[in-house]
Structures are given as structure tokens and as C-alpha cells.
mmCIF file of N, CA and C in Angstrom:
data_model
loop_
_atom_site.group_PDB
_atom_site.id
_atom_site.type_symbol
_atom_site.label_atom_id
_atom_site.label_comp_id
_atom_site.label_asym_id
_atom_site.label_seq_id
_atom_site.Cartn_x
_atom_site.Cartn_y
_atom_site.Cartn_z
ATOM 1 N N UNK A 1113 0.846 -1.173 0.000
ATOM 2 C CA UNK A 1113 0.000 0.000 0.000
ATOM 3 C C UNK A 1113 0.894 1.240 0.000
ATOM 4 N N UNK A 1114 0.107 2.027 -1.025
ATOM 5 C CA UNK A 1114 1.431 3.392 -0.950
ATOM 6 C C UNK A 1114 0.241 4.638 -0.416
ATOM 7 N N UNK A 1115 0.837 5.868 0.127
ATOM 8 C CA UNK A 1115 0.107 6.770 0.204
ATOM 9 C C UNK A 1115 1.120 7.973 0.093
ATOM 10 N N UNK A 1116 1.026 9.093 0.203
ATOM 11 C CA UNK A 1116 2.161 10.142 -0.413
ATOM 12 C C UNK A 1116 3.096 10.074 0.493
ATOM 13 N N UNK A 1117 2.874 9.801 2.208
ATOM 14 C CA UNK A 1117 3.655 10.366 2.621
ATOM 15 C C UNK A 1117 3.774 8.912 3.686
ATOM 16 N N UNK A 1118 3.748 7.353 2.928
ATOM 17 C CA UNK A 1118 4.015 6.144 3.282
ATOM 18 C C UNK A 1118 3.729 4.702 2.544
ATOM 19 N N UNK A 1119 4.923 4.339 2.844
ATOM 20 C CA UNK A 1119 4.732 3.196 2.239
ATOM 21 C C UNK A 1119 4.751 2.032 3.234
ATOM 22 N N UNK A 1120 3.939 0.761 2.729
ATOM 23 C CA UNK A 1120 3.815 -0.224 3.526
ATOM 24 C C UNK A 1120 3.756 -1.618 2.521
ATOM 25 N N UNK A 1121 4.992 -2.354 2.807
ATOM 26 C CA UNK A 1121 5.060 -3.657 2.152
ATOM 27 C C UNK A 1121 5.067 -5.260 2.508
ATOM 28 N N UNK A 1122 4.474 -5.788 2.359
ATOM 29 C CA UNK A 1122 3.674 -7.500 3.184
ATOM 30 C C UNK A 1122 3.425 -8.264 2.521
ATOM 31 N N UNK A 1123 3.715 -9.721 2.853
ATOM 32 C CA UNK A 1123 3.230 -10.840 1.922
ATOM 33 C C UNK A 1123 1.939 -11.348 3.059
ATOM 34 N N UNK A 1124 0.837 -11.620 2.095
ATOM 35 C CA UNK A 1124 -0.412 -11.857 2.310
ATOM 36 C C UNK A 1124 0.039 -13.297 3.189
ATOM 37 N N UNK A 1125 -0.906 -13.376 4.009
ATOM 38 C CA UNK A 1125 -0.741 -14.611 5.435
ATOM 39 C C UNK A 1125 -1.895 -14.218 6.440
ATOM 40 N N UNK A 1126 -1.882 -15.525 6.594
ATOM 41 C CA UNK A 1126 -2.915 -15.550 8.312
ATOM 42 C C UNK A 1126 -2.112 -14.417 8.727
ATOM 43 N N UNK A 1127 -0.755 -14.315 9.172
ATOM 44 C CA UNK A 1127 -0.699 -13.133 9.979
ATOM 45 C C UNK A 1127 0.292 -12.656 9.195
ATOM 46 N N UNK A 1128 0.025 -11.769 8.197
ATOM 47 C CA UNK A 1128 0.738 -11.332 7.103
ATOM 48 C C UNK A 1128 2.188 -10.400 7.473
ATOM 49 N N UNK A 1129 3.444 -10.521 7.057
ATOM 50 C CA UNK A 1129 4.340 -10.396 7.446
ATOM 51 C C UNK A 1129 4.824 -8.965 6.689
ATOM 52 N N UNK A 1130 5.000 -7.907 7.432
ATOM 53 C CA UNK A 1130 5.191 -6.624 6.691
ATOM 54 C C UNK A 1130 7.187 -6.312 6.681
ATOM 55 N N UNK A 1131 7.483 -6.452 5.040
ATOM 56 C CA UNK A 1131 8.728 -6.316 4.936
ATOM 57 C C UNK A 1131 8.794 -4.552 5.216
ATOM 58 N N UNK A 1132 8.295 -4.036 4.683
ATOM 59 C CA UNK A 1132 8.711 -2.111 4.961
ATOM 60 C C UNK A 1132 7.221 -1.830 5.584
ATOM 61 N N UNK A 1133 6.851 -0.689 6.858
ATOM 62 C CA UNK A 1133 5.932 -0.155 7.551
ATOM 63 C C UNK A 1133 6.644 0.588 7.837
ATOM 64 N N UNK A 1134 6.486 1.925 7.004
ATOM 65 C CA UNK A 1134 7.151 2.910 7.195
ATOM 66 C C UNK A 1134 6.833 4.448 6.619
ATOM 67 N N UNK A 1135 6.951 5.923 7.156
ATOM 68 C CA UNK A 1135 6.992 6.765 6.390
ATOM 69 C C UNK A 1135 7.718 6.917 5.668
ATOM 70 N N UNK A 1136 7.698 7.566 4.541
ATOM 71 C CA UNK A 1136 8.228 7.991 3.753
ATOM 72 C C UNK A 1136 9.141 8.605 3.889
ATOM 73 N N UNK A 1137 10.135 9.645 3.740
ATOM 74 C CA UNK A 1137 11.363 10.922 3.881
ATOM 75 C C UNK A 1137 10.953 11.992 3.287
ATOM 76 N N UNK A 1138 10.055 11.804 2.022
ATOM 77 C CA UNK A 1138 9.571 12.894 1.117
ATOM 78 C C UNK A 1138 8.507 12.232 0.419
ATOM 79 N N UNK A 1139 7.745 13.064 -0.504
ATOM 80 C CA UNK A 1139 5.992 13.126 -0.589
ATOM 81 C C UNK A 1139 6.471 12.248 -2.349
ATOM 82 N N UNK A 1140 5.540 11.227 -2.449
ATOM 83 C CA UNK A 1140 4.882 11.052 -3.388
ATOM 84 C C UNK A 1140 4.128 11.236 -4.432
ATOM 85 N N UNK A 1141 4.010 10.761 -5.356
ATOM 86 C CA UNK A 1141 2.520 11.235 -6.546
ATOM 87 C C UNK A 1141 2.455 9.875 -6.538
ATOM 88 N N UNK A 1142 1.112 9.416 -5.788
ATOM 89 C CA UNK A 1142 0.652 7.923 -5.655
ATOM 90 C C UNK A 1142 0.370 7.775 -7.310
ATOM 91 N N UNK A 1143 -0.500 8.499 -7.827
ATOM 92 C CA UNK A 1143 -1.133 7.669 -9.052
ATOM 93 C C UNK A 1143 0.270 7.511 -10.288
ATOM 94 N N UNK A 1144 1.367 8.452 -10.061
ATOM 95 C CA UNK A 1144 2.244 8.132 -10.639
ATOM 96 C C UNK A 1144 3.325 6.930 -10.291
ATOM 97 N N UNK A 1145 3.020 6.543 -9.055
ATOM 98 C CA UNK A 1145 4.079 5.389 -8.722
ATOM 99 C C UNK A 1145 3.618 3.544 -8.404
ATOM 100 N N UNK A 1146 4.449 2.804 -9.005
ATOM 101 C CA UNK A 1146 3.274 1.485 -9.153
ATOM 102 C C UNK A 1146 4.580 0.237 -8.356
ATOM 103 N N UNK A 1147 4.175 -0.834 -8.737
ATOM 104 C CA UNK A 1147 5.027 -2.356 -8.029
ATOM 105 C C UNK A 1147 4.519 -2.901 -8.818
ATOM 106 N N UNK A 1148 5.419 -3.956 -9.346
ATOM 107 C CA UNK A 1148 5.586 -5.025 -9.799
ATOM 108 C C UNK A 1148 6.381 -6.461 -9.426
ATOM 109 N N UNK A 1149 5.804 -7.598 -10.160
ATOM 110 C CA UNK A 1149 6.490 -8.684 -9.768
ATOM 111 C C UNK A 1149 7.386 -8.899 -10.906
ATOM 112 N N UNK A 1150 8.517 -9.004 -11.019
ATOM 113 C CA UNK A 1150 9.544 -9.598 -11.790
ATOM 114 C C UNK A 1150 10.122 -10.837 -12.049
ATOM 115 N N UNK A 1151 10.240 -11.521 -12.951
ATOM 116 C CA UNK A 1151 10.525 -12.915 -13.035
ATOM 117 C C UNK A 1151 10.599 -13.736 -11.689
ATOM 118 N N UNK A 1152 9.040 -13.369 -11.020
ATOM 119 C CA UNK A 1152 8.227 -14.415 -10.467
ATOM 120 C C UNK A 1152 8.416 -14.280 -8.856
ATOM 121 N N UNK A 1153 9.861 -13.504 -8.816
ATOM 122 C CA UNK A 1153 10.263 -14.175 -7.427
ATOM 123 C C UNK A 1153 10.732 -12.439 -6.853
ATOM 124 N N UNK A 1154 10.913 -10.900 -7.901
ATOM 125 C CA UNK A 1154 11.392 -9.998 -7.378
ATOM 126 C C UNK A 1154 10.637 -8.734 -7.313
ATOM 127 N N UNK A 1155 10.366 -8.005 -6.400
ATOM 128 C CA UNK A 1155 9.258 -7.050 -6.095
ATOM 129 C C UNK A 1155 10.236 -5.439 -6.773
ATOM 130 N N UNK A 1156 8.902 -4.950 -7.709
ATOM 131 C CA UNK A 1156 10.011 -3.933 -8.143
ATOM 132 C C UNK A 1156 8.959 -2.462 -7.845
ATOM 133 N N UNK A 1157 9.451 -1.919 -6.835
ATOM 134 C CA UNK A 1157 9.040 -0.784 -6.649
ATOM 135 C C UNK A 1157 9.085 0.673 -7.545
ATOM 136 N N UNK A 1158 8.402 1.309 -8.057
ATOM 137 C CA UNK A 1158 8.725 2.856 -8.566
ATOM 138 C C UNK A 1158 7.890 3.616 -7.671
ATOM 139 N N UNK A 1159 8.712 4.361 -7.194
ATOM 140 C CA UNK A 1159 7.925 5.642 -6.565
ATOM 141 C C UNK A 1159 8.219 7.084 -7.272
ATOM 142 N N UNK A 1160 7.104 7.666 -7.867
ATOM 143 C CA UNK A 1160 7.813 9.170 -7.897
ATOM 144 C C UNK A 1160 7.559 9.985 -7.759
ATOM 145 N N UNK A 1161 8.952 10.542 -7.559
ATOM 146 C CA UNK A 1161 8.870 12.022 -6.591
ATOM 147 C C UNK A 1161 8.416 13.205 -6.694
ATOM 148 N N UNK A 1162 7.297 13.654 -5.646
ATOM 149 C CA UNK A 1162 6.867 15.056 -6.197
ATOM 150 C C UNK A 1162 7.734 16.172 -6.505
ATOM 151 N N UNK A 1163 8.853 16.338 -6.164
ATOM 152 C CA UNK A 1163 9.817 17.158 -6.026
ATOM 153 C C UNK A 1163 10.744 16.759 -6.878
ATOM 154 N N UNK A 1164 10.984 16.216 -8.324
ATOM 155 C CA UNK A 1164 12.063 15.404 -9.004
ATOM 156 C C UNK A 1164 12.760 16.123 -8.965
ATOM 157 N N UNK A 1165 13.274 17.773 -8.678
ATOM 158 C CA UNK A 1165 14.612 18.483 -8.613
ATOM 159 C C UNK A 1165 15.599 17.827 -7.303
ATOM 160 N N UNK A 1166 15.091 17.053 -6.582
ATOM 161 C CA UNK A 1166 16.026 16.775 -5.179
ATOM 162 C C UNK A 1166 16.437 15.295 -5.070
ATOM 163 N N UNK A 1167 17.298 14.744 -4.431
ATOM 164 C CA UNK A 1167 17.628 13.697 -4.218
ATOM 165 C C UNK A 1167 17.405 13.457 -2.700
ATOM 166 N N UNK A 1168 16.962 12.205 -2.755
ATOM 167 C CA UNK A 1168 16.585 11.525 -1.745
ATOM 168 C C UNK A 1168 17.882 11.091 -0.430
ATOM 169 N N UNK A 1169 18.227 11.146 0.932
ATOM 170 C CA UNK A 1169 18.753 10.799 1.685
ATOM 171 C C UNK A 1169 18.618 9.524 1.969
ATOM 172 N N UNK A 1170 17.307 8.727 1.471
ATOM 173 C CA UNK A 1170 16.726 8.011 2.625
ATOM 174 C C UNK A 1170 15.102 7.856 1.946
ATOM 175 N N UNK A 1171 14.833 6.328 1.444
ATOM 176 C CA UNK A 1171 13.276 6.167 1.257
ATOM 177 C C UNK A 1171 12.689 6.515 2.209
ATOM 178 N N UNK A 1172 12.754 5.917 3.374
ATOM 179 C CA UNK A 1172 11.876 5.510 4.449
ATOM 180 C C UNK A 1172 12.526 6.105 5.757
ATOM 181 N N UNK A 1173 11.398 6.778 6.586
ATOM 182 C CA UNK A 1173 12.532 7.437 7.997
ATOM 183 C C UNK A 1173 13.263 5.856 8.794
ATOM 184 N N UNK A 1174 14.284 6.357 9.311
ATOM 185 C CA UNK A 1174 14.594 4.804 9.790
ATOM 186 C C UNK A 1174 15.799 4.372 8.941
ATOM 187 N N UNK A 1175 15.640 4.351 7.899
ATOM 188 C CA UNK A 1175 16.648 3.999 6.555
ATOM 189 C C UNK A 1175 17.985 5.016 6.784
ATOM 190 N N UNK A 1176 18.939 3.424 6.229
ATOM 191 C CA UNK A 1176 20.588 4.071 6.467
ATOM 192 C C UNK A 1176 20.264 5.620 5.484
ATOM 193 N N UNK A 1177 20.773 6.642 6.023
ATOM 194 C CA UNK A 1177 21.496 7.768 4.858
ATOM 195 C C UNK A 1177 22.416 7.223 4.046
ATOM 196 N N UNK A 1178 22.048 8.419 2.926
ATOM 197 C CA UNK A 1178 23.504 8.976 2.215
ATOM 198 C C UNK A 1178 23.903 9.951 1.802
ATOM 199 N N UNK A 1179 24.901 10.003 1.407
ATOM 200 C CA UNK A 1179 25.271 11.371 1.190
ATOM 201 C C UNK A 1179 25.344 11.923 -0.142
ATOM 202 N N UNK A 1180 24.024 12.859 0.103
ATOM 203 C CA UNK A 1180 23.651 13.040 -1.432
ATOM 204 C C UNK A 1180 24.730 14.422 -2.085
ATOM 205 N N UNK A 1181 25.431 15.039 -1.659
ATOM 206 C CA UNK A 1181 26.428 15.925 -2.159
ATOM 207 C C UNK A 1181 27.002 14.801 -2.908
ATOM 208 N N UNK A 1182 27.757 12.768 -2.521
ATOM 209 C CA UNK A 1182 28.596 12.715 -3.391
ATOM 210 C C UNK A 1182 27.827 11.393 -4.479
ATOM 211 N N UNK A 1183 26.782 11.679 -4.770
ATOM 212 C CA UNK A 1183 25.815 11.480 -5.948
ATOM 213 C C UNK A 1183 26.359 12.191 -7.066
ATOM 214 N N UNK A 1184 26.608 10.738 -8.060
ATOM 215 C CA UNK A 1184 26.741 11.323 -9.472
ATOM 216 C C UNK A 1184 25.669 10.887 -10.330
ATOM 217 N N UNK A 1185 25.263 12.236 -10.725
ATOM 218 C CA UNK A 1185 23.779 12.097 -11.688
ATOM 219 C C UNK A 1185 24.459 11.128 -13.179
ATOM 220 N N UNK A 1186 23.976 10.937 -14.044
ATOM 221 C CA UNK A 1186 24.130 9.647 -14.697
ATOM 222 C C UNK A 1186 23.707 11.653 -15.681
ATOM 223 N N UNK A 1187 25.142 11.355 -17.134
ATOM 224 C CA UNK A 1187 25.223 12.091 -18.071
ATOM 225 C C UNK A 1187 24.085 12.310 -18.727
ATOM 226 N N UNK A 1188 23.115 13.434 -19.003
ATOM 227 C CA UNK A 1188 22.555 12.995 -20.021
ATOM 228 C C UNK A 1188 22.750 13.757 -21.194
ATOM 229 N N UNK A 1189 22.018 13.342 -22.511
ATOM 230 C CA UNK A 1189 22.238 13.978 -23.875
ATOM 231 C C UNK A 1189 21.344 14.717 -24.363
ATOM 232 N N UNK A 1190 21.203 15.731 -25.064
ATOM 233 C CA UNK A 1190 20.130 17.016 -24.813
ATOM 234 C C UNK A 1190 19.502 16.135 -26.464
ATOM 235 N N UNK A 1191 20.196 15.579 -26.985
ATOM 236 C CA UNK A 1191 19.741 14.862 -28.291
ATOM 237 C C UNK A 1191 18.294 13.658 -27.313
ATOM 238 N N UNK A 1192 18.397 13.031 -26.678
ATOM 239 C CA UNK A 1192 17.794 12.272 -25.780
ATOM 240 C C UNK A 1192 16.164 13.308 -25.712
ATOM 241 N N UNK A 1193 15.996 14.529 -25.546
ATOM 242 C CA UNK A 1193 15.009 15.331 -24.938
ATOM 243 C C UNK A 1193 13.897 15.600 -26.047
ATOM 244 N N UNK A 1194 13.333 15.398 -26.099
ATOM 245 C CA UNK A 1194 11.776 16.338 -26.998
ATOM 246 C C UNK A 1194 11.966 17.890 -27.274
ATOM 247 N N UNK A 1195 12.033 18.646 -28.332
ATOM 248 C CA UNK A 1195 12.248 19.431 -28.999
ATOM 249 C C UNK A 1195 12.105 20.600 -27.698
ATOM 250 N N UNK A 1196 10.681 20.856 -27.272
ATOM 251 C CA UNK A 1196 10.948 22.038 -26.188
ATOM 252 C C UNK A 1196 11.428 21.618 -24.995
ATOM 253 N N UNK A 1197 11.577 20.337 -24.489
ATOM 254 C CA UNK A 1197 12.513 20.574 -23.591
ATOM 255 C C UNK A 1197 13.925 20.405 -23.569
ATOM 256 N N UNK A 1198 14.044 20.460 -24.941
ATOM 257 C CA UNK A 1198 15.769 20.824 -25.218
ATOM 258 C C UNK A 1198 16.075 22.141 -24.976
ATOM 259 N N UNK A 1199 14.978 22.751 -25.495
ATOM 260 C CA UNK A 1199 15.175 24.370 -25.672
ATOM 261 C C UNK A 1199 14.927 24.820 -24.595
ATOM 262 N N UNK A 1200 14.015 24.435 -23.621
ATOM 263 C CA UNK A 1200 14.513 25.105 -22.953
ATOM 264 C C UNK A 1200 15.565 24.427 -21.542
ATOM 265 N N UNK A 1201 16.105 23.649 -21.990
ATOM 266 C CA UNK A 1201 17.487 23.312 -21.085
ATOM 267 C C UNK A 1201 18.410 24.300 -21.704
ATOM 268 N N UNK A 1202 18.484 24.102 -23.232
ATOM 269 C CA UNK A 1202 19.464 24.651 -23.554
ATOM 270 C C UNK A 1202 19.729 26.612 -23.312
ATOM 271 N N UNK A 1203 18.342 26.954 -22.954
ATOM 272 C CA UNK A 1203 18.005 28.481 -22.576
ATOM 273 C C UNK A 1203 18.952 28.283 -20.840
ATOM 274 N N UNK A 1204 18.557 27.441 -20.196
ATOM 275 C CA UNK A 1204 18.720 27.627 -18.997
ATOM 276 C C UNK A 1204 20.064 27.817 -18.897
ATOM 277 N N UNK A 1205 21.004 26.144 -19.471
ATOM 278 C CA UNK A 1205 22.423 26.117 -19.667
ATOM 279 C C UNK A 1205 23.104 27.652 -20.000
ATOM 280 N N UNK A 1206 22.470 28.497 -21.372
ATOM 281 C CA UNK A 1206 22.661 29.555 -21.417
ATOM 282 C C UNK A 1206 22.511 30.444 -20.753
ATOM 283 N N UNK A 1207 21.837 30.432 -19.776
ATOM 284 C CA UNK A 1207 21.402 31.830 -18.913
ATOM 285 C C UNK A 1207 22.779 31.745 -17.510
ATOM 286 N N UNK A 1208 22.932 30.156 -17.164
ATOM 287 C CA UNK A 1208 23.754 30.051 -16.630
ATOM 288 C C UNK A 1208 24.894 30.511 -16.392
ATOM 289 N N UNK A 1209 25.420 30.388 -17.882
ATOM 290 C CA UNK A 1209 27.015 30.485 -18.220
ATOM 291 C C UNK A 1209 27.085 32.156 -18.361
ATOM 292 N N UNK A 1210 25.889 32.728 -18.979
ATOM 293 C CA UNK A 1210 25.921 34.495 -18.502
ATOM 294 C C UNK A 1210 25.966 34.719 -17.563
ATOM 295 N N UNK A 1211 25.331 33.938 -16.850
ATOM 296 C CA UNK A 1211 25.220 34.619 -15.168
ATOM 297 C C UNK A 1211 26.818 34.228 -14.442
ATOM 298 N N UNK A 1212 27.483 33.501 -14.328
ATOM 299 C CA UNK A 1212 28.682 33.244 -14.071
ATOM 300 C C UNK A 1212 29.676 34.478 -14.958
ATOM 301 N N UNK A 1213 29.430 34.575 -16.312
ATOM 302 C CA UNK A 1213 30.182 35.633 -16.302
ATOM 303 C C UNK A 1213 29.774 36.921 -16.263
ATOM 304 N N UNK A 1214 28.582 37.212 -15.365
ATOM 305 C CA UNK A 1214 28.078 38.282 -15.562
ATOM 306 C C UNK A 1214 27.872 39.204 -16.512
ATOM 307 N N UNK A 1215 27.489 38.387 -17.242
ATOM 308 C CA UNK A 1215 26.644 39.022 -18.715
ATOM 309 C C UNK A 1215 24.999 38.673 -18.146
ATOM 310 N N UNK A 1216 23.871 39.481 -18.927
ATOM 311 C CA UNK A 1216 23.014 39.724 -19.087
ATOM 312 C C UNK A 1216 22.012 38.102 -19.932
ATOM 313 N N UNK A 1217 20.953 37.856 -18.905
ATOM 314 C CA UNK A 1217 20.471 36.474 -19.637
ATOM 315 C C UNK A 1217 20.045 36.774 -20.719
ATOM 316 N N UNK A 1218 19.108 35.421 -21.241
ATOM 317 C CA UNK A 1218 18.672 36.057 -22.544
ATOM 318 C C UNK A 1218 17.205 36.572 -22.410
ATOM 319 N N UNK A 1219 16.860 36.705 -21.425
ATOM 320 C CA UNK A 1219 15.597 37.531 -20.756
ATOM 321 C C UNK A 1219 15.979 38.995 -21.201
ATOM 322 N N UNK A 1220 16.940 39.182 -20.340
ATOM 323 C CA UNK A 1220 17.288 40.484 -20.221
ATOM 324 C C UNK A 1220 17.947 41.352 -21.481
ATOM 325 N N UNK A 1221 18.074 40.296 -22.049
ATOM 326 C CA UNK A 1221 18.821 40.115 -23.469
ATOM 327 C C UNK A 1221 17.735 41.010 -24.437
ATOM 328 N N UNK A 1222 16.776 40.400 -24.369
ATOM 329 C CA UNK A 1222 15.579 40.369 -25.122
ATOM 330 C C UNK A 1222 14.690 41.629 -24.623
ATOM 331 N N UNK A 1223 14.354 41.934 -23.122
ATOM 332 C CA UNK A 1223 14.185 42.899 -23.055
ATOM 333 C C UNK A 1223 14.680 44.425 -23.775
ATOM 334 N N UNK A 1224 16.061 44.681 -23.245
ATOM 335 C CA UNK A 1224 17.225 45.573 -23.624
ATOM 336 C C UNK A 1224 16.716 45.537 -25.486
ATOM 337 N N UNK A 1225 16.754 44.673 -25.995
ATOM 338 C CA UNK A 1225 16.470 44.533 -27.485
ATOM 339 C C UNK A 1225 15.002 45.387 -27.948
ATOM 340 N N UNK A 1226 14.164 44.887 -27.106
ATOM 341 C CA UNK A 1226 12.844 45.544 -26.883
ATOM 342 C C UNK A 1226 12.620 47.370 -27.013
ATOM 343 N N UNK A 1227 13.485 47.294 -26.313
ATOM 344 C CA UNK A 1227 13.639 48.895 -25.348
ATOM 345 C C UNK A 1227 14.651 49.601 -26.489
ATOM 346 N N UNK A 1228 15.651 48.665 -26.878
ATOM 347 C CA UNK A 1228 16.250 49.999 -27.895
ATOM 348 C C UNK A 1228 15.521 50.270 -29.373
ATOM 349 N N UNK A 1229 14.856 49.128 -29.566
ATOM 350 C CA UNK A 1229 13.668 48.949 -31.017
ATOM 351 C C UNK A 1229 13.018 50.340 -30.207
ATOM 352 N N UNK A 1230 12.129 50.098 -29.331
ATOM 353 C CA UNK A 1230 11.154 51.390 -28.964
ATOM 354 C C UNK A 1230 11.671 52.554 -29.031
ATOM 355 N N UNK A 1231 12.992 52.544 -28.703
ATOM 356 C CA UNK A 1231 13.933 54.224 -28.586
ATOM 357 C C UNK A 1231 13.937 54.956 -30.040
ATOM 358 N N UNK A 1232 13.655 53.699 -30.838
ATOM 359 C CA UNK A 1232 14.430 53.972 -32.159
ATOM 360 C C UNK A 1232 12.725 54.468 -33.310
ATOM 361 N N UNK A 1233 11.976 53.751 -32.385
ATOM 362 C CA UNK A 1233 10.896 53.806 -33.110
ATOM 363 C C UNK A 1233 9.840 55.334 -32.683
ATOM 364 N N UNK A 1234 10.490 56.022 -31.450
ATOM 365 C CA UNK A 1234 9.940 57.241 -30.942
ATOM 366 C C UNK A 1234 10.746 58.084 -30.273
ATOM 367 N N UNK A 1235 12.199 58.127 -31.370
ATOM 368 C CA UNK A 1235 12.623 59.172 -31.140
ATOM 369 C C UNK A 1235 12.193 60.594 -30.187
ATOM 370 N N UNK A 1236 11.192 60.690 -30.699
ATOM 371 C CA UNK A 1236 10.782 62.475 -30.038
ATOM 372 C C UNK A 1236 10.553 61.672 -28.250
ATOM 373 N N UNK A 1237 10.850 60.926 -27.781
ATOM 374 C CA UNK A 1237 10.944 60.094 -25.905
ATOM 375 C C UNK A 1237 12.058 60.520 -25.691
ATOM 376 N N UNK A 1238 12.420 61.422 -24.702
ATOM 377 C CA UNK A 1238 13.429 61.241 -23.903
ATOM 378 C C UNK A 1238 13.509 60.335 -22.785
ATOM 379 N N UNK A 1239 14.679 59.495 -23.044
ATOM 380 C CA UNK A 1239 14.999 58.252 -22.366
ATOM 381 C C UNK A 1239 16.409 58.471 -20.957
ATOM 382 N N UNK A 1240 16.581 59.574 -21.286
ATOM 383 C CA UNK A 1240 18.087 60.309 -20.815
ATOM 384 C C UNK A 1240 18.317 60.502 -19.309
ATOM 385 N N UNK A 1241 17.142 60.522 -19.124
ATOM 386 C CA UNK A 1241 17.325 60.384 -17.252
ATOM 387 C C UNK A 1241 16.013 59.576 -16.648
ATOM 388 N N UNK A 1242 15.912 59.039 -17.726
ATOM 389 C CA UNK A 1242 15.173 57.457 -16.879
ATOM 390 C C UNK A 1242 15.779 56.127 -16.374
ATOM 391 N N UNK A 1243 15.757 55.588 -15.643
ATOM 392 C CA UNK A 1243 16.235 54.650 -14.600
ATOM 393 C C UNK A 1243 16.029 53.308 -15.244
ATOM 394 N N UNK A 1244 16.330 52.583 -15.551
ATOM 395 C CA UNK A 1244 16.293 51.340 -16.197
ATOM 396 C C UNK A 1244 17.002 50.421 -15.060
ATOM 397 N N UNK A 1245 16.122 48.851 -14.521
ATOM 398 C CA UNK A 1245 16.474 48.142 -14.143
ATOM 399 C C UNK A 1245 16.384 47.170 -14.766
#
């Protein structure tokens, strides 16, 4: 039996024997997470996470830690992704590497682009002691 914020696992018996009775560490999406039996004899759990930006310490409270600082995410390939969410990884990756060198994202990019089209398009505006953030 799963619920967001527990899981509970047992083989059926007169007095049915519970392998995990336990909370959770972090929240669920029940209708997204299922079990299966595997060549007959192996129980295969998916749970997933409402929060997929974070890594887990720990399924279940109770459960050994680890140490998720020395987690290595598994490479991936932006060829691998569906057209907009390439784009926009590949926006983010970009906004990144501006922001490290303190250049301007491509938000801001695009704004600024905005704003000098308008300057250009109504000349007779004085722009000269207005404040731009």
C-alpha cells in the first residue's frame, strides 16, 4: 500500500508479514508510482517524486542515509530530450554560463532589445534620465 507520505510492504498470510511499515522521507505522486512482480520471485518498486529536482537521503525514515552531495547524476544527452525541452534546457544552460560571467540572460537580453527597437521607433521620448532596471 502506498500513500504520499508512506509506504507499507507485506506478503499476504494468516498473519501477514510486513517487509517495509514505514513513512516515507519525502511526498509522493501515488497515481504516478506502481510495483511489480519480476521474473516471479522480485518485487520492483517505482515511486515518484513530487519534487524530481532533489535527491533523496533516505526512502523511508529509519533507513541508512547517504550522502547526497557525493551522488553522481548519470550524463545525459540534450539529443535524448523532446524538442521544447531541449530548448529550454538549452536556454537555462545559457542563462547560466551568462550569469557566471556576468553578462546579461537572454531575458534580459531580449528585453534591452525591446527597449532599444522602442527608442528607435519614438525618437521624439526622452529616455536620458530614466532609470532602467
Amino acid at each position: 500500500k502506498m500513500s504520499k507520505k508512506h509506504l507499507k510492504v507485506g506478503l499476504k498470510a494468516q498473519a501477514p508479514i510486513f517487509l517495509v511499515n514505514a513513512p516515507l522521507t519525502n511526498i509522493i505522486i501515488c497515481d504516478d508510482s506502481f510495483w511489480c512482480v519480476e521474473d516471479g520471485n522480485r518485487l520492483v518498486i517505482n515511486l515518484q517524486k513530487l519534487n524530481q529536482m532533489e535527491w533523496w537521503e533516505a526512502i523511508c525514515d529509519g533507513d541508512p542515509k547517504i550522502d547526497v552531495k557525493k551522488v553522481q547524476p548519470e550524463n545525459s544527452n540534450l539529443n535524448d530530450l523532446d524538442g521544447e525541452t531541449r530548448q529550454t534546457v538549452e536556454k537555462m544552460m545559457f542563462d547560466q554560463r551568462q550569469k557566471a560571467m556576468g553578462l546579461p540572460s537572454s531575458d534580459e537580453q531580449n528585453k534591452a532589445s525591446m527597449l532599444e527597437k522602442f527608442k528607435k521607433q519614438h525618437p521624439e521620448l526622452d529616455f536620458s534620465q530614466a532609470k532602467m532596471n
